[in-house]
C-alpha cells in the first residue's frame, strides 16, 4: 500500500489591515504596531525604551467626508477622490474604536484627484472684513489673516454659545486671556471658531432669508471644517511639545487645554476621546489637590482652580450620567469615587471628587434662605448631582458583589439625597416663579428652566434607585409632565427670539399652544438651527421622559421635542436620544392599540417594560446599536425581554 501523500502545512497569513501612520516614531522604526498611548506608548514603556513621540498632525489624512455630525455633510470635490479615516487626535491614550465605528472605505490612490479636489476649496481664499481686523483682540498675536478671523468668531459668537444656557466667564474671559500666552490654547480656540463657521455654513439658508448658491455654501463649509482639524492638530502637537520640553507654564494651562480638547471632540461626535480628555483633566486636578494638601500654601491661582474645578465637576457629572444611560465599557467610564463606602449626603468628604476641595457650595447643612441668583443655585445643584451620581456608582458596585438586600443605612443615605433635592427646590422656588419678570434676560430665564428640569429629573432617578422594576416610575407622572412643559417653554422662547432677530416684522410666529406634533417627527420650529454647547441642558431630562414615562402622550411629546430642534449638549445628542426613546416606546407598546385620543390612556403592562442595557454608537456616522432588557437582572442571567436593534438617523 502506497504511503499516504504528506499533507503540506498551510501557512497562516496575518489578516490584512489598512496601514496607519499615526504611531510613535520609535515603533515605526521598529516596524511594530503602536498602541498610540500618550504621552508615551505602552510598547516603548514595557520594553524599557524612550518613546520618541508622534508625528505632527496632517489634515490631509482626516476624513474629509465626515463633516459636522449635527448638520448635513458637504462633500469636497468629487466623492471618488475623498479618503476615509477614523483617525482621531488626543493627548490621552488613543484606543481602538472599531467596535462602534463603521469600517472606512479604502482610500483612493488617485492622489492627483484628491489634490485637485482640495485645490477647489483653498483654506485661505475667503474674504476678510477689514474692519474686523481693527476690532480684533488678536492684534499682536502670531496669527495670519485667516486665523485672526476665526479667533474673532470665537470671541464674538462661539464663546457665548459654548456656555449654553448660562453665562460663563471661563469662555468669555479665561480662555481668551490664556490664548495670548499659550500656543496650544490659541490653536484650539481657532479650531473651535472654525467648527462653528462650519455649522453656520451648512445650515446657512433659513426660512425668509437670502439663499446663497449651493456650491458656495458647500465649499465654504468644507474649508472651515478642514481648517478646524488643521488647527486642532496644531494644538495637540504644540501641547505635547510643551510638555516634553518642560515649557508648560502651569497645570492650569493643561486643564484649560483639556477642556478645549473635550469640547472639540464632543462637537465632532467622538465621545470616547472626549471622555478620555475628562479623565486626564480629573487626574491633573487630583494631583494638584494632593500637592496643595502637603504644602498648606494658598496660591494666587486658587480662584482660577475653583473655576476649573466647577467646570470639571460638570464635565464629570455629564460623562457619568451619559455612562449610566448608555452603559459604556471600560476604559470609557468616569470614576467619581475612590472609596468603597456608600457615599453619605451629609458627609462631603466621604470620597474624592472634582468638587471636594473647591469652594463649590455644598449641601451638608440645610440652606435656610432663597438663592440670590442662578449662579448660586447652580453651584449647589451641581454638588448634589455629583454626589448623587457618586452614590449610584458605589451602589452599583455593592450590587455587583453582594445580594440584593441593602442595609438600612445605605437606603437612608439614598433618601437623604432626595431630601437635599427637595430643600434645593424650596429655596429655588422664588427664582422659578419670577423667571418671566421684567428685567430677566433670555439667558437667565433659560438657565432657570434648565436647572428646574435637572432637579426634577434627578429627583425621579433618586427615588426610583431602589425600585426592583420599571413600575416605580408611574408615580412621577406630574414630574414628567413638568419636564415637557418647561422644555416647550424654553424652545418656544428660543424660536421667537431667533425669528424676531432674523426676520423682524416679516415673520409672524405665534404659538398659542407651544407643542410640536406628537404624531410625526417633522421639525416644528423652523428658525432654530442645529446647535452645540458644552454644558448639559434639556436633552438628558427629555431622554428620561422618553424612556421612563409610560404615558403615551407625554412620551411622544418628549420624543418630538428632542427632534424638533437638533442640539448636542456636550456628549448628549438629541437625535440619538430621540431614536433610543422611539425604539423603547415601540418595543413596549407592541401589541397595544394604535395611538390616538381614545387609546392614549392605555398603560404598558409590567411584563412588557424594558430598560436600556447598552448602546454602542457612532455620532459621526449617525448609527447606533441598541440593547434592552429586564430591570434588576444580573449580568449573564437569562432575559426573555432582551432585544437588540440598529438605529440610523
XYZ file of C-alpha atoms in Angstrom:
649
model
C 0.000 0.000 0.000
C 1.492 3.264 -1.053
C 2.433 5.686 1.625
C -0.055 8.466 2.121
C 0.976 11.679 0.483
C 2.265 14.028 3.170
C -0.036 16.922 3.916
C 1.601 20.239 3.358
C 1.289 22.578 6.276
C -0.775 25.586 5.345
C 0.985 28.731 6.336
C -1.361 31.087 8.073
C -1.212 34.620 6.881
C -1.861 37.620 9.023
C -5.140 39.350 8.314
C -4.748 42.391 6.131
C -5.396 45.755 7.746
C -5.130 49.275 6.341
C -1.765 50.872 7.039
C -1.679 53.712 9.519
C 0.954 56.393 10.011
C -0.070 57.650 13.409
C 2.147 55.556 15.712
C 5.156 56.862 17.613
C 8.431 57.305 15.745
C 10.158 54.558 17.746
C 7.538 51.902 16.927
C 7.579 52.877 13.256
C 11.358 52.427 13.207
C 10.989 49.017 14.871
C 8.117 48.165 12.480
C 5.753 47.145 15.293
C 2.142 48.124 15.935
C 1.974 51.139 18.256
C -0.978 51.465 20.652
C -0.623 55.277 20.415
C -0.872 55.841 24.177
C 0.151 59.394 25.024
C 2.491 60.917 26.063
C 4.455 57.608 25.855
C 3.192 54.482 24.153
C 2.855 51.257 26.160
C 5.100 49.265 23.803
C 8.050 51.595 24.482
C 7.440 51.768 28.226
C 7.224 47.982 28.652
C 10.369 47.379 26.601
C 12.362 49.982 28.517
C 12.763 52.259 25.524
C 12.313 56.005 25.358
C 9.239 56.921 23.345
C 10.238 59.450 20.679
C 6.762 60.949 20.387
C 4.328 61.226 17.498
C 4.436 62.949 14.120
C 2.629 66.246 13.689
C -0.963 66.054 12.513
C -1.511 66.142 8.756
C -5.033 67.390 7.956
C -4.985 65.615 4.586
C -5.242 62.320 6.477
C -8.502 63.400 8.146
C -11.782 62.078 6.815
C -12.988 64.834 4.506
C -16.334 63.111 4.085
C -17.222 63.360 7.760
C -18.406 66.892 8.348
C -20.066 68.264 11.496
C -22.396 65.421 12.513
C -25.155 67.680 13.835
C -25.576 69.185 10.362
C -25.546 67.962 6.713
C -22.182 66.753 5.461
C -20.984 68.821 2.491
C -18.810 66.922 0.018
C -15.470 68.315 -1.112
C -14.956 67.953 -4.806
C -15.599 64.564 -6.481
C -16.685 61.934 -3.942
C -14.447 59.358 -5.540
C -11.460 61.461 -4.645
C -12.146 61.593 -0.934
C -10.285 59.428 1.559
C -11.946 57.985 4.619
C -10.381 57.571 8.001
C -11.401 57.022 11.570
C -8.312 58.686 12.953
C -8.713 60.919 15.988
C -6.245 63.030 17.900
C -5.970 63.359 21.646
C -3.478 63.972 24.399
C -4.983 60.941 26.080
C -4.303 57.320 25.238
C -5.701 56.538 21.838
C -7.787 53.409 21.764
C -9.424 51.401 19.068
C -12.989 52.323 18.281
C -13.567 49.518 15.837
C -16.447 48.186 17.909
C -18.557 51.223 17.205
C -17.193 52.754 14.014
C -18.388 51.646 10.612
C -15.441 50.273 8.610
C -13.970 53.012 6.481
C -13.848 52.854 2.725
C -10.410 52.053 1.332
C -8.562 55.244 0.489
C -8.465 56.181 -3.159
C -4.971 56.003 -4.577
C -5.545 58.727 -7.126
C -3.527 61.381 -5.320
C -3.822 63.890 -8.143
C -7.608 63.741 -7.986
C -7.540 64.355 -4.252
C -5.165 67.280 -4.635
C -7.394 68.674 -7.348
C -10.458 68.426 -5.132
C -8.660 70.185 -2.287
C -7.435 72.838 -4.662
C -11.017 73.778 -5.468
C -11.546 74.835 -1.845
C -8.419 76.674 -0.659
C -8.500 77.294 3.070
C -7.456 80.922 2.976
C -9.461 82.089 -0.006
C -12.487 83.631 1.693
C -12.656 87.369 2.129
C -11.956 89.157 5.405
C -13.808 92.233 6.607
C -11.106 94.926 7.058
C -12.984 96.484 9.959
C -12.848 93.182 11.791
C -9.053 93.256 11.956
C -9.114 96.623 13.681
C -11.578 95.391 16.296
C -9.947 92.039 16.922
C -8.259 91.378 20.280
C -5.933 89.098 18.328
C -3.861 92.141 17.397
C -0.289 91.370 18.400
C -0.833 87.610 18.448
C 1.048 85.436 15.935
C -1.993 84.985 13.694
C -2.297 85.146 9.965
C -5.389 86.787 8.491
C -7.451 83.601 8.402
C -6.605 82.553 11.956
C -7.436 86.039 13.208
C -10.892 85.831 11.659
C -11.655 82.516 13.356
C -10.350 83.890 16.650
C -12.789 86.764 16.269
C -15.621 84.303 15.554
C -14.816 82.517 18.790
C -14.657 85.738 20.794
C -17.896 87.248 19.499
C -20.025 84.137 18.962
C -18.590 80.750 19.895
C -17.684 81.612 23.497
C -21.246 82.549 24.385
C -22.688 79.550 22.502
C -20.450 77.115 24.372
C -21.805 78.445 27.662
C -25.194 77.017 26.761
C -27.971 78.351 28.966
C -25.652 80.059 31.464
C -23.238 82.971 31.458
C -19.658 81.758 31.854
C -16.539 83.852 32.257
C -14.478 80.753 31.605
C -15.220 81.004 27.878
C -15.534 84.783 27.565
C -12.544 85.692 29.746
C -10.227 82.909 30.977
C -9.790 81.073 27.679
C -9.212 84.281 25.722
C -6.660 85.532 28.245
C -4.776 82.254 28.232
C -4.692 82.174 24.434
C -2.444 85.238 24.470
C 0.353 83.281 26.131
C -0.176 79.634 25.131
C 0.066 78.481 21.519
C -1.854 75.233 22.111
C -4.839 77.093 23.548
C -4.629 79.668 20.776
C -4.845 76.983 18.086
C -7.682 75.200 19.928
C -9.655 78.457 20.062
C -9.154 78.953 16.333
C -10.247 75.342 15.709
C -13.486 75.819 17.654
C -14.167 79.065 15.822
C -13.753 77.222 12.520
C -16.113 74.448 13.666
C -18.805 76.997 14.417
C -18.316 78.571 10.996
C -18.774 75.089 9.516
C -22.026 74.609 11.386
C -23.168 78.069 10.364
C -22.469 77.423 6.686
C -24.114 74.018 6.396
C -27.319 75.484 7.876
C -26.999 78.857 6.167
C -30.324 79.218 4.353
C -33.109 79.600 6.938
C -36.696 80.485 6.042
C -37.235 84.033 4.774
C -33.519 84.597 4.335
C -31.480 85.166 1.162
C -30.084 81.869 -0.065
C -26.546 81.538 -1.329
C -25.729 79.198 -4.143
C -25.428 75.593 -3.034
C -21.889 75.212 -4.292
C -20.534 78.270 -2.478
C -22.080 77.097 0.809
C -20.639 73.609 0.417
C -17.191 74.866 -0.486
C -17.118 77.309 2.397
C -18.256 74.694 4.917
C -15.587 72.294 3.696
C -12.888 74.943 4.069
C -13.916 75.759 7.626
C -14.013 72.057 8.500
C -10.515 71.419 7.133
C -9.139 74.473 8.884
C -10.688 73.355 12.179
C -8.951 69.972 12.043
C -5.675 71.522 10.943
C -5.592 73.828 13.966
C -6.797 71.135 16.338
C -3.823 69.062 15.205
C -1.529 72.030 15.801
C -2.976 72.478 19.296
C -2.336 68.821 20.179
C 1.187 68.894 18.742
C 2.088 72.143 20.492
C 0.816 70.912 23.864
C 2.758 67.666 23.514
C 5.927 69.542 22.635
C 5.489 71.927 25.559
C 5.044 69.043 27.995
C 8.042 67.133 26.630
C 10.269 70.210 26.782
C 9.042 71.400 30.170
C 7.646 74.604 28.683
C 4.128 74.409 30.149
C 3.618 77.495 32.307
C 1.259 75.828 34.788
C -1.128 72.944 35.355
C -3.836 75.494 34.649
C -2.742 75.547 31.024
C -3.086 71.764 30.776
C -6.541 71.892 32.364
C -7.833 74.612 30.053
C -6.421 72.727 27.068
C -8.152 69.571 28.280
C -11.495 71.405 28.409
C -10.973 72.759 24.892
C -9.999 69.343 23.528
C -13.033 67.778 25.247
C -15.195 70.434 23.648
C -13.775 69.775 20.176
C -14.177 66.002 20.433
C -17.741 66.333 21.743
C -18.600 68.716 18.917
C -17.449 66.304 16.211
C -19.136 63.352 17.936
C -16.117 61.451 19.279
C -17.464 60.725 22.777
C -14.726 58.210 23.583
C -11.863 60.655 23.238
C -13.982 63.324 24.936
C -14.323 61.039 27.964
C -10.586 60.325 27.957
C -9.895 64.059 27.968
C -12.148 64.479 31.011
C -10.284 61.634 32.721
C -6.959 63.364 32.073
C -8.248 66.647 33.474
C -9.627 64.976 36.599
C -6.279 63.245 37.121
C -4.385 66.532 36.878
C -6.759 68.177 39.353
C -6.422 65.316 41.825
C -2.630 65.614 41.631
C -2.904 69.348 42.292
C -5.103 68.769 45.325
C -2.653 66.280 46.830
C 0.219 68.711 46.379
C -1.778 71.532 47.931
C -2.667 69.417 50.971
C 1.021 68.705 51.550
C 2.176 72.304 51.119
C -0.627 74.105 53.026
C 0.100 77.125 50.838
C -2.602 79.335 49.347
C -1.604 80.078 45.776
C -2.554 83.066 43.669
C -4.352 80.939 41.072
C -6.715 79.261 43.578
C -9.628 81.300 42.188
C -8.877 80.033 38.706
C -8.615 76.494 40.057
C -12.033 76.917 41.672
C -13.437 77.946 38.297
C -11.809 74.958 36.605
C -12.977 72.713 39.441
C -16.552 73.723 38.770
C -16.042 73.136 35.050
C -14.645 69.631 35.555
C -17.335 68.793 38.109
C -19.934 69.478 35.415
C -17.988 67.568 32.774
C -17.594 64.611 35.138
C -21.304 64.660 36.018
C -22.193 64.842 32.337
C -19.894 61.962 31.389
C -21.091 59.859 34.332
C -24.768 60.453 33.554
C -24.042 59.599 29.921
C -22.404 56.355 31.006
C -25.312 55.458 33.304
C -27.776 55.968 30.456
C -25.764 54.239 27.713
C -23.634 51.791 29.767
C -20.121 52.226 28.347
C -17.385 49.618 28.775
C -14.023 50.348 30.363
C -11.943 52.414 29.887
C -14.633 54.920 28.852
C -16.116 55.169 32.333
C -15.697 58.137 34.656
C -14.951 57.074 38.232
C -16.276 59.690 40.626
C -15.418 57.769 43.783
C -12.194 56.224 45.039
C -13.902 54.991 48.200
C -15.651 51.653 48.564
C -18.066 53.013 51.182
C -21.517 54.198 50.169
C -21.496 57.995 49.925
C -23.386 59.916 52.569
C -25.170 63.114 51.510
C -24.237 64.656 54.863
C -20.540 63.771 54.514
C -18.944 65.584 51.577
C -15.557 64.119 52.434
C -16.685 60.532 52.006
C -14.847 60.215 48.714
C -12.673 62.087 46.318
C -14.426 64.109 43.675
C -13.845 67.135 41.474
C -15.628 69.366 43.954
C -14.247 68.001 47.204
C -11.684 70.674 47.868
C -13.087 73.503 45.837
C -15.281 76.155 47.366
C -18.255 74.957 45.383
C -21.319 75.341 47.607
C -22.283 72.104 49.297
C -25.464 70.890 50.872
C -24.147 69.263 54.028
C -26.073 71.846 56.044
C -29.584 72.968 55.011
C -29.791 76.319 53.257
C -32.327 78.410 55.124
C -32.743 81.208 52.611
C -33.622 81.502 48.948
C -30.885 81.641 46.352
C -29.894 85.161 45.381
C -29.123 84.301 41.749
C -28.947 81.492 39.204
C -25.199 81.016 39.647
C -25.546 80.299 43.363
C -28.385 77.843 42.783
C -26.404 76.102 40.077
C -23.363 75.546 42.296
C -25.452 73.854 44.964
C -27.332 71.695 42.443
C -24.041 70.692 40.791
C -22.760 69.489 44.174
C -25.929 67.498 44.847
C -25.904 65.894 41.382
C -22.218 64.991 41.605
C -22.590 63.289 44.975
C -25.814 61.614 43.918
C -24.083 60.068 40.915
C -21.166 59.037 43.121
C -23.641 57.298 45.417
C -25.235 55.497 42.443
C -21.779 54.427 41.277
C -20.986 52.888 44.658
C -24.466 51.374 44.854
C -23.897 49.596 41.544
C -20.629 48.244 42.910
C -22.441 46.995 46.003
C -24.996 45.117 43.894
C -22.206 43.555 41.836
C -20.511 41.868 44.818
C -23.388 41.124 47.206
C -27.023 40.081 47.323
C -29.839 42.484 46.545
C -30.734 43.171 50.188
C -29.437 46.624 51.052
C -28.590 47.580 54.640
C -30.895 50.194 56.167
C -28.178 52.853 56.430
C -27.450 52.634 52.693
C -31.112 53.137 51.848
C -31.261 56.010 54.333
C -28.323 57.694 52.630
C -30.088 57.389 49.286
C -33.251 59.023 50.545
C -31.071 61.723 52.075
C -30.256 62.898 48.566
C -33.966 63.145 47.851
C -34.398 65.399 50.880
C -31.480 67.561 49.743
C -33.116 67.996 46.340
C -36.437 68.875 47.948
C -34.701 71.504 50.095
C -32.991 72.881 46.992
C -36.378 73.038 45.262
C -37.864 75.072 48.128
C -35.008 77.566 48.030
C -35.178 77.787 44.238
C -38.921 78.425 44.053
C -38.739 82.276 44.112
C -36.339 82.274 41.150
C -38.527 79.802 39.272
C -41.713 81.793 39.810
C -40.024 85.050 38.835
C -38.395 83.792 35.656
C -40.701 85.878 33.452
C -40.411 89.076 35.483
C -39.393 92.258 33.721
C -35.649 92.677 33.588
C -34.901 88.964 33.285
C -32.681 88.255 30.289
C -33.298 85.342 27.937
C -30.148 83.656 29.269
C -31.286 83.987 32.894
C -34.728 82.638 32.053
C -33.294 79.686 30.130
C -30.844 78.919 32.939
C -33.668 78.844 35.489
C -35.693 76.463 33.312
C -32.744 74.112 32.777
C -31.936 73.979 36.498
C -35.549 73.139 37.319
C -35.629 70.397 34.664
C -32.367 68.963 36.006
C -33.614 68.961 39.600
C -36.891 67.285 38.629
C -35.089 64.615 36.591
C -32.634 63.921 39.425
C -35.450 63.616 41.968
C -37.142 60.994 39.778
C -33.937 58.979 39.424
C -33.086 59.205 43.132
C -36.500 57.989 44.266
C -36.504 55.072 41.793
C -32.953 53.917 42.565
C -34.252 51.089 44.774
C -37.205 50.067 42.587
C -36.948 46.390 41.577
C -38.868 47.006 38.334
C -39.985 49.784 35.993
C -43.417 50.235 37.613
C -41.982 52.646 40.171
C -41.759 55.419 37.565
C -45.551 55.645 37.216
C -45.885 57.676 40.419
C -43.934 60.562 38.846
C -46.411 61.405 36.085
C -46.680 65.049 37.181
C -42.896 65.452 37.180
C -42.628 64.008 33.672
C -45.289 66.455 32.542
C -43.422 69.339 34.194
C -40.230 68.471 32.296
C -42.106 68.511 28.982
C -43.822 71.827 29.716
C -40.569 73.516 30.730
C -38.819 72.203 27.602
C -41.624 73.572 25.409
C -41.352 76.943 27.120
C -37.622 77.136 26.527
C -37.781 76.014 22.895
C -40.618 78.424 22.103
C -38.659 81.283 23.691
C -35.683 80.371 21.502
C -37.808 80.172 18.369
C -39.499 83.522 18.981
C -36.234 85.301 19.791
C -34.448 83.929 16.721
C -37.412 84.613 14.434
C -37.636 88.196 15.653
C -33.904 88.794 15.275
C -33.705 87.186 11.839
C -36.956 88.193 10.194
C -38.311 91.110 12.225
C -41.877 92.104 11.432
C -41.868 89.992 8.261
C -42.124 86.799 10.322
C -45.389 86.146 12.147
C -44.691 83.386 14.644
C -47.369 82.669 17.185
C -47.610 79.630 19.417
C -50.858 79.789 21.320
C -50.244 76.176 22.321
C -46.473 75.664 22.218
C -46.354 71.981 21.430
C -44.842 70.119 18.491
C -46.762 67.402 16.740
C -46.793 64.135 18.665
C -47.709 62.093 15.586
C -44.612 62.626 13.440
C -41.023 63.811 13.686
C -41.153 66.825 11.367
C -39.386 69.884 12.719
C -41.948 72.338 14.041
C -39.598 75.154 14.998
C -38.200 76.309 11.673
C -35.882 79.088 12.869
C -33.850 77.155 15.439
C -30.690 75.823 13.828
C -28.626 72.822 14.940
C -26.514 73.896 17.900
C -23.709 72.761 20.176
C -22.944 73.713 23.781
C -20.567 72.011 26.182
C -22.942 72.086 29.159
C -25.915 69.753 29.519
C -29.348 71.328 29.195
C -32.727 69.970 28.139
C -31.667 66.755 26.371
C -30.985 64.498 29.420
C -34.319 65.272 31.162
C -36.266 64.704 27.933
C -34.392 61.427 27.424
C -35.587 60.274 30.855
C -39.188 61.114 29.918
C -38.859 59.330 26.557
C -37.520 56.118 28.097
C -39.126 56.010 31.555
C -42.557 57.660 31.216
C -45.274 55.220 30.094
C -47.923 57.885 29.500
C -48.275 57.539 25.730
C -48.944 61.237 25.141
C -46.120 62.577 27.341
C -43.624 60.109 25.920
C -44.417 61.134 22.348
C -44.171 64.793 23.276
C -40.697 64.253 24.722
C -39.512 62.442 21.591
C -40.923 65.199 19.364
C -39.252 67.880 21.472
C -35.931 66.081 21.055
C -36.325 66.011 17.263
C -37.861 69.477 16.867
C -34.567 71.286 17.433
C -31.404 69.282 16.837
C -28.916 70.095 19.533
C -25.844 68.499 21.024
C -25.189 69.331 24.661
C -21.708 68.083 25.386
C -21.960 64.386 24.623
C -25.779 64.305 24.710
C -27.157 64.301 21.159
C -30.883 64.989 20.772
C -31.316 62.905 17.598
C -29.679 59.851 19.145
C -31.739 60.216 22.331
C -34.936 60.593 20.292
C -34.091 57.432 18.339
C -33.485 55.465 21.533
C -36.724 56.734 23.082
C -38.733 55.888 19.986
C -37.354 52.350 19.810
C -38.039 51.665 23.508
C -41.562 53.053 23.074
C -42.257 50.830 20.060
C -40.869 47.801 21.898
C -43.055 48.354 24.932
C -46.219 49.278 23.028
C -46.048 46.315 20.675
C -49.455 44.654 20.829
C -51.270 47.717 22.173
C -53.896 49.514 20.112
C -52.565 52.214 17.745
C -52.075 55.535 19.479
C -54.920 58.050 19.223
C -57.047 60.160 21.550
C -59.066 57.117 22.613
C -56.114 54.832 23.388
C -53.552 57.261 24.784
C -54.597 56.297 28.321
C -53.546 52.680 27.852
C -50.785 51.636 30.248
C -47.814 49.495 29.262
C -48.064 46.327 31.394
C -45.164 45.455 33.687
C -44.318 42.359 31.678
C -43.507 44.404 28.568
C -41.453 47.154 30.197
C -37.735 47.231 29.490
C -34.705 49.339 30.288
C -31.741 50.245 28.112
C -28.843 47.904 28.931
C -26.249 49.040 26.392
C -25.870 51.407 23.457
C -22.926 51.402 21.067
C -22.962 54.211 18.556
C -21.064 56.492 16.216
C -22.312 60.066 16.095
C -20.064 60.868 13.133
C -21.614 58.080 11.043
C -25.031 58.511 12.688
C -25.763 54.943 13.654
C -26.282 53.062 16.903
C -26.912 49.542 18.146
C -29.423 49.498 20.996
C -29.880 46.717 23.548
C -32.571 46.490 26.198
C -33.701 44.008 28.808
C -35.395 43.480 32.159
C -34.603 45.799 35.056
C -32.917 44.212 38.050
C -31.320 41.182 36.395
C -27.651 40.456 36.962
C -25.287 40.396 34.032
C -25.314 36.949 32.444
C -28.780 35.948 33.666
C -31.290 34.742 31.076
C -33.562 37.583 29.961
C -36.614 36.834 27.845
C -37.127 40.544 27.137
C -33.626 41.094 25.767
C -33.705 42.786 22.370
C -31.190 44.388 20.019
C -31.693 46.646 17.009
C -29.700 49.016 14.778
C -30.791 52.650 14.503
C -29.837 55.217 11.845
C -30.635 58.913 11.662
